[in-house]
């Protein structure tokens, strides 16, 4: 399941924008309040300064949407509505490639294609030229955990990354000959697809509650390119203890190596949370800090079972936990970290936090931390008004100003694109839930997301769920 659905499972455990009044504390405001679709994946900033992303359908009437918004929410446009014969449910964000086009993935195939396993698409920033450049092979069976088996991967849920060779590289959460996921590359025109690595077969029993493999399983975070001609990534499951791994692989697919195996967990007698020393279940990818270290987070494990922030050098020779989340200062991070212009690391947790009265909440946080692991600061706890379940990597659009995505709540109930300002200034944004604020424009114009999702997707067949 997607990182958002994974986070939810863990928990179950006006268009014209104007600046607000300056405040003395950091503030979050809504850029876009989503309706009838949930924002998913990471945002990417285009050459025009606008933000581009994808939304996955919250109902069965739509295949999902690709959208564009200005950083203040003053102009929101649906660039393309996925049709029944395209593919369903974009699950990772977009990548802006060197050819100026946007590339992304969907988790499922065409509507009604019961053994469909996802697709890769491209589209111009104007909303023109949408096309499917690769369809993952139909599943031919399933493994012992009922995950699909096929030739090249299934259910891709992470953003693609462009290599120095102009190829796009990515991961699929399941599929491949063992049903445990794959790493692949593809040319931008889709004519050359190559399977770089298939994760190993499951060796644990189907009733064990964990997925044990030789080298990892279920990669859900994007790859990151190192300066040493290796890609680095995480697998959320697998490894000797079934709690995930950190790995690297050369650009040509050789030299796959597990750099760290997350340790076994034990359930806390009181909370039931899974605890260990180094974290477990990394759902997001890694950040190359540019200082010889890779930084990442786990969604479980750590001293309190709420996940950790960690650092590991490119050769995997050491591993350091920089911070263990307590719940009050955040819990269950599912996205990647980022390095701000200040040099500090910033990120979000999908749950946890404390409200203004000091009561613990479960709506998510924004935090910062030095790369040495010092000066951790919980900067903001979501209250639902500006969204909840923050699940994307933050993007710094100006010094001290960040944008991200929350997968739930907000003014329209389906999540938000939000803006976080250290200086405390805010924007009004588009919080009209798609109602009569924009006019429909078939050329990728400015119809509200809710309107397009409602009408363009009518009659879509029931989509599959993982």
Coordinates of N, CA, C and O in Angstrom, one line a residue, residues 96-101 103 162-163 166 188:
X96 N 10.7 16.6 -12.7 CA 10.9 17.5 -13.8 C 12.2 17.1 -14.4 O 13.3 17.4 -13.9
X97 N 12.1 16.5 -15.6 CA 13.3 16.0 -16.3 C 14.0 17.2 -17.1 O 13.5 18.2 -17.3
X98 N 15.2 16.8 -17.6 CA 16.0 17.8 -18.3 C 15.4 18.2 -19.6 O 15.8 19.2 -20.2
X99 N 14.4 17.5 -20.1 CA 13.8 17.8 -21.4 C 12.6 18.8 -21.1 O 11.8 19.1 -22.0
X100 N 12.4 19.2 -19.9 CA 11.3 20.1 -19.5 C 10.0 19.5 -19.3 O 9.0 20.1 -19.0
X101 N 9.9 18.1 -19.4 CA 8.6 17.4 -19.2 C 8.5 16.8 -17.8 O 9.6 16.6 -17.1
X103 N 7.4 13.7 -15.4 CA 7.2 12.2 -15.5 C 6.7 11.7 -14.1 O 7.1 12.2 -13.1
X162 N 16.0 11.3 -12.3 CA 16.7 11.3 -13.6 C 18.2 11.2 -13.3 O 18.8 11.9 -12.5
X163 N 18.8 10.2 -14.0 CA 20.3 10.0 -13.9 C 21.0 11.0 -14.8 O 20.4 11.7 -15.7
X166 N 20.4 10.7 -18.5 CA 19.1 11.1 -19.1 C 18.0 10.1 -18.9 O 16.9 10.3 -19.3
X188 N 13.5 8.2 -21.5 CA 12.4 9.2 -21.4 C 11.3 9.0 -22.5 O 10.2 9.4 -22.3

